[in-house]
CSV table of C-alpha atoms (C1' of nucleotides) in Angstrom, one decimal:
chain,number,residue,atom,x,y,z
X,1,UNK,CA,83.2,94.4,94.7
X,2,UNK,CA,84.4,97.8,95.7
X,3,UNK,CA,81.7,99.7,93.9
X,4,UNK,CA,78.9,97.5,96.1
X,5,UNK,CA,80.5,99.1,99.0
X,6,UNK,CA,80.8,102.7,97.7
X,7,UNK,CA,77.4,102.8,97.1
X,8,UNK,CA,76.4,101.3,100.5
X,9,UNK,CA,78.7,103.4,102.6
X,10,UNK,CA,77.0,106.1,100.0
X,11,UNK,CA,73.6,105.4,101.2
X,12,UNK,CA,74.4,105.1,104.6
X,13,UNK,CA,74.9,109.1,104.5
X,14,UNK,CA,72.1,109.7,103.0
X,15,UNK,CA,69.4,107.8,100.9
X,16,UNK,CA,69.3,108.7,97.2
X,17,UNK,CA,68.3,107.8,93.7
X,18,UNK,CA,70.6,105.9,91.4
X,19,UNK,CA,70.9,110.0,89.3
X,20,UNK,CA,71.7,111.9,92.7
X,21,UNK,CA,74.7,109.1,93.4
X,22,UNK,CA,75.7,109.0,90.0
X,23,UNK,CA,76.1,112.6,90.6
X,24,UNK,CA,77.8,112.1,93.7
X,25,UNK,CA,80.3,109.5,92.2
X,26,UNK,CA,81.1,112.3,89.9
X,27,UNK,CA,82.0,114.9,92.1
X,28,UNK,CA,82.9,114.2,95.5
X,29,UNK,CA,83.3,110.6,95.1
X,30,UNK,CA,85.4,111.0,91.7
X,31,UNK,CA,88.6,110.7,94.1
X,32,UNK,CA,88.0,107.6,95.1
X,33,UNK,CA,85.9,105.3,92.5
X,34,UNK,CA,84.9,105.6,89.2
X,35,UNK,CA,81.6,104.3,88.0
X,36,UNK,CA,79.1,104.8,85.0
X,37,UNK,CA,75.4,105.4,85.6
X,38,UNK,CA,75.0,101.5,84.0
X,39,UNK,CA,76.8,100.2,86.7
X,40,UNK,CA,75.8,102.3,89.3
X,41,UNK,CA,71.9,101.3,87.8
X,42,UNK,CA,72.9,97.7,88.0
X,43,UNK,CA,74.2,97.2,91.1
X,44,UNK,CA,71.4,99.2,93.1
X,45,UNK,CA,69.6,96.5,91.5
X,46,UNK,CA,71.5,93.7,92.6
X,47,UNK,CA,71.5,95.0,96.2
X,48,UNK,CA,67.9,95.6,96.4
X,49,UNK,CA,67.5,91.8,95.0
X,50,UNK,CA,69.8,91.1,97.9
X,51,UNK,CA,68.4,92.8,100.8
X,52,UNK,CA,70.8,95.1,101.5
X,53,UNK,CA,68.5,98.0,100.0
X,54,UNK,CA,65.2,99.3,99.9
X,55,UNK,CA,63.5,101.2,97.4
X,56,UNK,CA,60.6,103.8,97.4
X,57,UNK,CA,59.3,105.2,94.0
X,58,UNK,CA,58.4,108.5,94.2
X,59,UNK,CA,56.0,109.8,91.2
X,60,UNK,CA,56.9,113.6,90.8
X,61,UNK,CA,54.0,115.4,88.3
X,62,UNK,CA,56.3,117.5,86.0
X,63,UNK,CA,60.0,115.1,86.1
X,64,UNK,CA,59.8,111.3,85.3
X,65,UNK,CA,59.7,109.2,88.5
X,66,UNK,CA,62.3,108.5,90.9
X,67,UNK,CA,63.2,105.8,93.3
X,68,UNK,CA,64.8,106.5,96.1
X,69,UNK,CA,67.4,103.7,97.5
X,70,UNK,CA,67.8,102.9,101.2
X,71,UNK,CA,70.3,101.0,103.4
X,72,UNK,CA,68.3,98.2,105.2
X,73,UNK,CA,70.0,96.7,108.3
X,74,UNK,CA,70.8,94.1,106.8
X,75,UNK,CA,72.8,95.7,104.3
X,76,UNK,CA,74.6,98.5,107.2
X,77,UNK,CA,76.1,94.8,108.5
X,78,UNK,CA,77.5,93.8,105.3
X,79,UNK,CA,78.9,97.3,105.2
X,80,UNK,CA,80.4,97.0,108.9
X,81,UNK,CA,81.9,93.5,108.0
X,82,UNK,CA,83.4,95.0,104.7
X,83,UNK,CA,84.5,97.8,106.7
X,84,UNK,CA,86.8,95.5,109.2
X,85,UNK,CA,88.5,93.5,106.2
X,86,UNK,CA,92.1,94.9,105.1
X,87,UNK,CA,91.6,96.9,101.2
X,88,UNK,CA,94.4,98.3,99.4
X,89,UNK,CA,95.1,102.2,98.9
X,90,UNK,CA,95.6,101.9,95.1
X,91,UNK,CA,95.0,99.2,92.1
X,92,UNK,CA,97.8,99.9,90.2
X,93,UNK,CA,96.4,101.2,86.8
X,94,UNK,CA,98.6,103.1,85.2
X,95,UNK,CA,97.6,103.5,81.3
X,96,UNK,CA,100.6,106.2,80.8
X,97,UNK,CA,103.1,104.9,82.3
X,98,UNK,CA,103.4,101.9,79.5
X,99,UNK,CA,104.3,104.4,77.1
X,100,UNK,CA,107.4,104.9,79.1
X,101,UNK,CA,108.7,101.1,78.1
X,102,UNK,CA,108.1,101.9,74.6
X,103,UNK,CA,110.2,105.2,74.7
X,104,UNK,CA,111.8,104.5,71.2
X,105,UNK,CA,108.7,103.7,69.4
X,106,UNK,CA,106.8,107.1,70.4
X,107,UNK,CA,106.5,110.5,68.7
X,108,UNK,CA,108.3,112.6,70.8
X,109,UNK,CA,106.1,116.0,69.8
X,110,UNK,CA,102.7,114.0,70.4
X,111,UNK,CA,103.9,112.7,73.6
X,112,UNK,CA,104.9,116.5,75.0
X,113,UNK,CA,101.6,117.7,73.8
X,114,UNK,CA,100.2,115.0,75.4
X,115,UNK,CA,101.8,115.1,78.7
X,116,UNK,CA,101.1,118.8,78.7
X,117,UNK,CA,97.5,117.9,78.6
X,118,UNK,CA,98.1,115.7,81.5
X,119,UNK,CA,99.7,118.5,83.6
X,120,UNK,CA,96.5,120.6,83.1
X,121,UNK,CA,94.0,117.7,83.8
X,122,UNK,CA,95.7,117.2,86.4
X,123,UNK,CA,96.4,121.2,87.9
X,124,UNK,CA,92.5,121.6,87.4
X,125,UNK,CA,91.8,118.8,89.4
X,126,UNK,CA,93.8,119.8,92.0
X,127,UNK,CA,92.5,123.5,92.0
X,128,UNK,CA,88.7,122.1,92.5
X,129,UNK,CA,89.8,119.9,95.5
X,130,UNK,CA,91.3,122.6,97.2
X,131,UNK,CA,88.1,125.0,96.3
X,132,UNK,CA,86.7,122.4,98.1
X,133,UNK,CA,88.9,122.4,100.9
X,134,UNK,CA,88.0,126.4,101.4
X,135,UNK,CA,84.7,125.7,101.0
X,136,UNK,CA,83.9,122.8,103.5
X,137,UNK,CA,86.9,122.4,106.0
X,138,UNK,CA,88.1,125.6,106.8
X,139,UNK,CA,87.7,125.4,110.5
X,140,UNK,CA,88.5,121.6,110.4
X,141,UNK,CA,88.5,121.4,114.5
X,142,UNK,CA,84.9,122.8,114.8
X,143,UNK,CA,84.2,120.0,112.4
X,144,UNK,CA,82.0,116.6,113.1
X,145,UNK,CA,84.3,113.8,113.4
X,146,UNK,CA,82.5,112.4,109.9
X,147,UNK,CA,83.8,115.1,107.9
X,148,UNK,CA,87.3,115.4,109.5
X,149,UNK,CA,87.5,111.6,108.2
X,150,UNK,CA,86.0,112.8,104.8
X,151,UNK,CA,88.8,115.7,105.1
X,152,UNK,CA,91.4,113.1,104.9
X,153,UNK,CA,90.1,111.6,101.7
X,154,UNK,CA,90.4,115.1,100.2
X,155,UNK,CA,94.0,115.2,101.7
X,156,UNK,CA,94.8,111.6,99.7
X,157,UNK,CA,93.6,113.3,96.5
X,158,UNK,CA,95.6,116.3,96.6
X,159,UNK,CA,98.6,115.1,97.7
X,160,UNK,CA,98.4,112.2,95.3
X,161,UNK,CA,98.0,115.2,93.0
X,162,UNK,CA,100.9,117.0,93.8
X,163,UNK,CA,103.0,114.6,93.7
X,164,UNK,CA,102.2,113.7,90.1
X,165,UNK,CA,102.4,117.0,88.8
X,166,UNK,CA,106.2,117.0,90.8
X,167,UNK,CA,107.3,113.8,88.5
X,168,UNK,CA,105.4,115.4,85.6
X,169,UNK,CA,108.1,118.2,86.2
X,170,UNK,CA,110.6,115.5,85.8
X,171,UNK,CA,109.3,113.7,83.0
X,172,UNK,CA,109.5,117.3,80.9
X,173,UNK,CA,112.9,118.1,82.0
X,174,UNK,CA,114.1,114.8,80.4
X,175,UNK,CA,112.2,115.4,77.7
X,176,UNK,CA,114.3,118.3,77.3
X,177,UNK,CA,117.5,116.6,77.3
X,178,UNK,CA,116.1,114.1,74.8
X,179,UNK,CA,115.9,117.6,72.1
X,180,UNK,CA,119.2,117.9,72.6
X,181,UNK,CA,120.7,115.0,72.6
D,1,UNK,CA,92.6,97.5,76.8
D,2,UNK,CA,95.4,98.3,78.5
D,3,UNK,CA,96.9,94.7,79.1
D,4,UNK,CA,97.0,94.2,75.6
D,5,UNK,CA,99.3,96.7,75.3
D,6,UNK,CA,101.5,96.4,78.0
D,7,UNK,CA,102.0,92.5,76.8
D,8,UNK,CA,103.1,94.2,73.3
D,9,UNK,CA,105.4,96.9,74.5
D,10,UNK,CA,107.2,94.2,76.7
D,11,UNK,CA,107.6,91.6,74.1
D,12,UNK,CA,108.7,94.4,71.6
D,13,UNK,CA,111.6,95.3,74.2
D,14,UNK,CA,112.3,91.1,74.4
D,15,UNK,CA,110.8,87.9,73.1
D,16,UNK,CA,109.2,86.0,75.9
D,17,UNK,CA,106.8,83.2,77.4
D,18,UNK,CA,103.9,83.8,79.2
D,19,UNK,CA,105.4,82.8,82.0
D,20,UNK,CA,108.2,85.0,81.7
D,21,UNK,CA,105.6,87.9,81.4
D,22,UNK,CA,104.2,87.0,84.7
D,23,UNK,CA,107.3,87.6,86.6
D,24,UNK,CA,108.2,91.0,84.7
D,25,UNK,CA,104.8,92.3,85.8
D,26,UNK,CA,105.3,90.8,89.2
D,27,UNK,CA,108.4,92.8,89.1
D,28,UNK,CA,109.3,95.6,87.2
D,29,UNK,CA,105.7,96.0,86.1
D,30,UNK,CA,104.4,95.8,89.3
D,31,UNK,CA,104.2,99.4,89.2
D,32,UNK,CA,102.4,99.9,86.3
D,33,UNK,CA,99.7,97.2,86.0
D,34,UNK,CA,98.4,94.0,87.7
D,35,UNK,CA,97.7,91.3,85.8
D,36,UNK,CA,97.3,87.4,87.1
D,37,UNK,CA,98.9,84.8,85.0
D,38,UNK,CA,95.1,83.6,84.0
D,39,UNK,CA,94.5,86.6,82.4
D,40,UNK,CA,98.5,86.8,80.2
D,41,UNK,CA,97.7,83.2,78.8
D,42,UNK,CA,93.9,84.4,77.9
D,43,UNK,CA,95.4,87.7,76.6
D,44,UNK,CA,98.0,86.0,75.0
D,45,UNK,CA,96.3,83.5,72.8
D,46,UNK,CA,93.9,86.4,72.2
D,47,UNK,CA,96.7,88.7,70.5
D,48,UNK,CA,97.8,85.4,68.8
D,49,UNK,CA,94.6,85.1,67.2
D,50,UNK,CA,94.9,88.3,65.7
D,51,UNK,CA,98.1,87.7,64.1
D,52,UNK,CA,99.6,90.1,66.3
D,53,UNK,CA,102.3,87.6,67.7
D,54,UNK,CA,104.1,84.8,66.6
D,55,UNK,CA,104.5,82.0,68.9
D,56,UNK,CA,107.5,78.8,68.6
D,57,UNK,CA,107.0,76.2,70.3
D,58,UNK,CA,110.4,74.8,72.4
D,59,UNK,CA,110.7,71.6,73.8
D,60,UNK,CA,112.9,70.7,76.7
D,61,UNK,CA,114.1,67.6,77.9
D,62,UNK,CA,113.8,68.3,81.9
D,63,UNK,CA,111.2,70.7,82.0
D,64,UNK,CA,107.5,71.5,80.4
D,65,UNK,CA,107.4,72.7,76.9
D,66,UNK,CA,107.8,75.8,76.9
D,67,UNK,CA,105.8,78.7,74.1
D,68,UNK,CA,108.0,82.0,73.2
D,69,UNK,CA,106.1,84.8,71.9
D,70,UNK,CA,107.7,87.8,69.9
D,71,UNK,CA,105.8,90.4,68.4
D,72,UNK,CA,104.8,91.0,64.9
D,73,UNK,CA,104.9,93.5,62.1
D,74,UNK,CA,101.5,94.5,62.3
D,75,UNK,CA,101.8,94.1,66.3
D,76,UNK,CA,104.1,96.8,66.5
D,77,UNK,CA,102.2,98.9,63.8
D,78,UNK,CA,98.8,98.4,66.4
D,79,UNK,CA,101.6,99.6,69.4
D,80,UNK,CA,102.6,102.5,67.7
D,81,UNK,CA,99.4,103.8,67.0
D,82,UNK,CA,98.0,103.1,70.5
D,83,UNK,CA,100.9,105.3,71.6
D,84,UNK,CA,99.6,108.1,70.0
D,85,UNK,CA,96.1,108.1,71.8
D,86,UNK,CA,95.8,109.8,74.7
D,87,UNK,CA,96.0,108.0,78.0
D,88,UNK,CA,95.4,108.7,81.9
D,89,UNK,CA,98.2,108.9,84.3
D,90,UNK,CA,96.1,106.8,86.7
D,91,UNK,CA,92.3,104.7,87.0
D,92,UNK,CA,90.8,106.1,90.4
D,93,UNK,CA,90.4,102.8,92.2
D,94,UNK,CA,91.1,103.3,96.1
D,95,UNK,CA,89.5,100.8,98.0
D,96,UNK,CA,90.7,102.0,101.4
D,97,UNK,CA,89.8,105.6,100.1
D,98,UNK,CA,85.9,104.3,100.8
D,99,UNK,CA,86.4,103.9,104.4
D,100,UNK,CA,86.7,107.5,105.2
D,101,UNK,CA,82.9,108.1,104.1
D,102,UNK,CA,82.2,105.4,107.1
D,103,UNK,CA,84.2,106.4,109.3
D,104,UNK,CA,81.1,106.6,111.7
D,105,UNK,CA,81.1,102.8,110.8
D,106,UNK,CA,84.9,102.1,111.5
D,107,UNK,CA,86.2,99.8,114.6
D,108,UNK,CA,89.2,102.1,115.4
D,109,UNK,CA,91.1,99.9,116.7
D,110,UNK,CA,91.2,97.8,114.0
D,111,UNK,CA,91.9,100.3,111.2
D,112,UNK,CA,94.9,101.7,113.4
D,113,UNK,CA,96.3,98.5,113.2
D,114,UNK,CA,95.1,97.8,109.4
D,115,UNK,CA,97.0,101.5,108.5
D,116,UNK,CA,100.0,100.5,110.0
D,117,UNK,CA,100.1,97.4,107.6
D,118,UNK,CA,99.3,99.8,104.8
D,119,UNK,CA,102.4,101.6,106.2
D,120,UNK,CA,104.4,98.6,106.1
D,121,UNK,CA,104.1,97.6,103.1
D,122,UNK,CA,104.2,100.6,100.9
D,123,UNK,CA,107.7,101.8,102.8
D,124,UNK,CA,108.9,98.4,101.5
D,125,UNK,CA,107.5,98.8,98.0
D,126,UNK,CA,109.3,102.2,98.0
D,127,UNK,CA,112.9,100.4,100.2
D,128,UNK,CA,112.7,97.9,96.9
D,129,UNK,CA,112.5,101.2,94.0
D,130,UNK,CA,115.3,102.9,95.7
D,131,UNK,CA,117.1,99.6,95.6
D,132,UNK,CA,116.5,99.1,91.6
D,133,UNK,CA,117.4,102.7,91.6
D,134,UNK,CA,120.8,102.0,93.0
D,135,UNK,CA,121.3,98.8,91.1
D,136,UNK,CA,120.3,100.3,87.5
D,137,UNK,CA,120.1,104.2,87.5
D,138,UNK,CA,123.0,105.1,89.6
D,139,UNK,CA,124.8,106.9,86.3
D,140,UNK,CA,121.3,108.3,84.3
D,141,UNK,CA,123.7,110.6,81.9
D,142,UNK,CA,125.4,107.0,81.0
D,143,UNK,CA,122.2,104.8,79.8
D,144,UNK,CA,120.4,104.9,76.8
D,145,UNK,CA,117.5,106.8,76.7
D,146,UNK,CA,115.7,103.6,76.5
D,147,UNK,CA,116.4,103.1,80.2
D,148,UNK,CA,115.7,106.7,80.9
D,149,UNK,CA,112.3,106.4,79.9
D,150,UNK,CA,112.5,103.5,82.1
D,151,UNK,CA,113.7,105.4,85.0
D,152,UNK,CA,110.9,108.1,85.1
D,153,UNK,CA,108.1,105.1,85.3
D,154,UNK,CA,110.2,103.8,88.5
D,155,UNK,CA,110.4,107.7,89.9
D,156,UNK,CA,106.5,107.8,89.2
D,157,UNK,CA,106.3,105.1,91.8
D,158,UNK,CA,108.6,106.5,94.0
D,159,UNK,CA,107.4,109.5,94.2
D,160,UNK,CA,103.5,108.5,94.7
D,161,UNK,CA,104.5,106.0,97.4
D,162,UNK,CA,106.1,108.8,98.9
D,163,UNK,CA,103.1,111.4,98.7
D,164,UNK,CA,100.8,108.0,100.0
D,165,UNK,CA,103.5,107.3,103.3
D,166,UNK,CA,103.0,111.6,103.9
D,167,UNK,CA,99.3,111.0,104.0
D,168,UNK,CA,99.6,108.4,106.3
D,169,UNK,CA,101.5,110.6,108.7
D,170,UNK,CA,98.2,113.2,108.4
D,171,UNK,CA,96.1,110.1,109.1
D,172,UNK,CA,97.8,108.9,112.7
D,173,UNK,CA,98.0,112.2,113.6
D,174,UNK,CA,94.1,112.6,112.7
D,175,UNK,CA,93.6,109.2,114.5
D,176,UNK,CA,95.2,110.4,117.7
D,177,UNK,CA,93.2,113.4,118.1
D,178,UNK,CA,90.2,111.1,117.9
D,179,UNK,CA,91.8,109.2,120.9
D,180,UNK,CA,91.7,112.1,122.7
D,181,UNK,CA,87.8,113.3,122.0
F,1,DT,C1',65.4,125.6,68.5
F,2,DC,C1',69.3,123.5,70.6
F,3,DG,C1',71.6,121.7,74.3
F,4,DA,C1',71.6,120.7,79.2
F,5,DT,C1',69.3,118.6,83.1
F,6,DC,C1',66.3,115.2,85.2
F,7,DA,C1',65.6,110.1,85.4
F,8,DT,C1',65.8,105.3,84.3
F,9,DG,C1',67.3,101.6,82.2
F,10,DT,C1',68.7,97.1,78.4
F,11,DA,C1',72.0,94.4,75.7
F,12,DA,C1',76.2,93.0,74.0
F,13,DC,C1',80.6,92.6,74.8
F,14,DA,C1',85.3,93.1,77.0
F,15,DG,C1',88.1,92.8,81.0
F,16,DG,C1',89.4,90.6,85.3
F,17,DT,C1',89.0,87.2,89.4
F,18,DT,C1',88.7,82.7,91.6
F,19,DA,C1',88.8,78.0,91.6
F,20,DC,C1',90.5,74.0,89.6
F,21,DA,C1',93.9,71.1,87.0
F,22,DT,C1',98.5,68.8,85.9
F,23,DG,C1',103.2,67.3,86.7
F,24,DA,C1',108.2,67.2,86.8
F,25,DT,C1',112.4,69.2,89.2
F,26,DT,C1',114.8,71.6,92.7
F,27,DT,C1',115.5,73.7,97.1
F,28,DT,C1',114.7,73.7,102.2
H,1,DA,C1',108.8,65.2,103.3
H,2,DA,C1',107.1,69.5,102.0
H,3,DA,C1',107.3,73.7,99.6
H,4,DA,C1',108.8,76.4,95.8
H,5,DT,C1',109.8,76.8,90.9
H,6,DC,C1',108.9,75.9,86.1
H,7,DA,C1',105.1,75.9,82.7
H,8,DT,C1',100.6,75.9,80.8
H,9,DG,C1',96.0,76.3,80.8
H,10,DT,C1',90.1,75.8,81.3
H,11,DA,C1',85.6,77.2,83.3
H,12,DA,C1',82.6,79.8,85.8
H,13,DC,C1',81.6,83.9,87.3
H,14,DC,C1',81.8,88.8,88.3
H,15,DT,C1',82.9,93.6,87.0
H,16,DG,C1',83.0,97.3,83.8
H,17,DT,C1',82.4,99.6,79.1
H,18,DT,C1',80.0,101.0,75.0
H,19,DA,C1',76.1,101.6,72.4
H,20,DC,C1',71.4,102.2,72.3
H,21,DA,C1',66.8,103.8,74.1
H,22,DT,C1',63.1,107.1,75.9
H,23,DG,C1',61.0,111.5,77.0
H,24,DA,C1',59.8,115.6,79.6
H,25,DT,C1',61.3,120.4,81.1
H,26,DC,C1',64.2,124.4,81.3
H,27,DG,C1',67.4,128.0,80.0
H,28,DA,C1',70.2,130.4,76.3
DNA sequence: TCGATCATGTAACAGGTTACATGATTTT
DNA sequence: AAAATCATGTAACCTGTTACATGATCGA
């Protein structure tokens, strides 16, 4: 449901092929929605089937075709409708935080190797969002009001982030307590 | 995936019904993962199948029949290894998150009054942590370390509810300076 | 020459949602 | 009298993942 909405609000930017939002979804959108290229591939079809997009194929001489996706009117209003329903911050999806309810069954040296992993993911992902943050909203007053809302995203992101990397601090003190216990 | 083992790491804590299950994700779980009762049953007779539960069949005279599940040998053996695989700390899902690519889009008005609900309700997701961290983790050095694994899933939820109500500050103060443009 | 990048998909399957269904007991 | 609780599911549909498929160009 989501996704149909991602790519909409996506293409109401700034038209693109189904490989530049892939792209898109990986880097700047990777904060807010995950999607493969099937999906993404899929559902510009089902939108196009629907209305809500048009398509033009452009034939390139040295790269395979492309076909670049457009909003249609039709397709903003859905978006605007969308836009005015309530949606939730978060689905709560939370693989690792199972493991915690099976403490007793888990292999205590795996599991710190593990959530050191986790730490670094996590710090990495962090240090590219506020790269971006440098890069793009600097002077955030001098800013369109379209990317001072984008800004905010951002902000989500790395104060989601942070706060992780805080409880991960937690999690490895009691895992210390656990060696000596 | 993930269901699957969620529904195996909370009947190897305790024996239960489906129905049970339902109100321990509804609860405790809620943190963790979201699951409809629809999709416990499904799971359910699924892991059945496999020969990963055992089910016994109770009747009672007052109410309906009731089906207790408890996990077996090989279930815990397919726990344990899942345990050791590496998992993410979250899924990026954020619905909400989408908006701020439209902002353009947005009725402002309406969002205010849509972020305060988001407000609402997350400060009394977090009021209903701190009081199961009154109620059960008031003396951490006391409980087993069963509970304390416990404990840091309930601080994960704390503390990212926490980081979420701090972004929502940034956000009304962002929305007021709009006002004033 | 090997891997990355550009560019698009199909097919099978697994996971998840919504609507529908039943029916007794207990609480408001 | 109505709503909530106990207790279990089916069916249809939608969403998302994994595996497979193709083929050219470009940089190391």
């Amino acid at each position: 449901m989501s996704l149909t909405y991602a790519l909409l609000t996506a293409l109401a930017e700034q038209s693109a092929t189904g490989y530049e939002l892939n792209q898109r979804f990986k880097e700047r959108l990777a904060n807010i929605w995950q999607a493969s290229h099937q999906q993404i591939y899929k559902e510009l079809a089902k939108l196009l089937d629907r209305g809500w997009l048009n398509v033009e194929t452009i034939q390139q001489p040295d790269r395979p075709d492309k076909k670049v996706y457009e909003i249609t009117p039709i397709g903003l209003e859905a978006l605007k409708q969308w836009l005015n329903e309530p949606q939730s911050l978060f689905v709560e999806k939370n693989p690792l935080l199972i493991k915690f309810f099976a403490g007793q069954y888990l292999d205590l040296e795996l599991f710190k190797q593990e959530v050191q992993q986790v730490r670094l993911n996590l710090a990495q992902k962090l240090q590219s969002f506020s790269v971006i943050q440098q890069l793009y909203f600097q002077e955030l007053s001098t800013l369109s009001s379209h990317y001072q809302w984008q800004y905010l995203a951002l902000r989500y992101g790395m104060m989601s982030l942070e706060a992780s990397l805080k409880w991960l601090d937690e999690v490895e003190h009691q895992l210390k307590q656990l060696d000596l216990t």
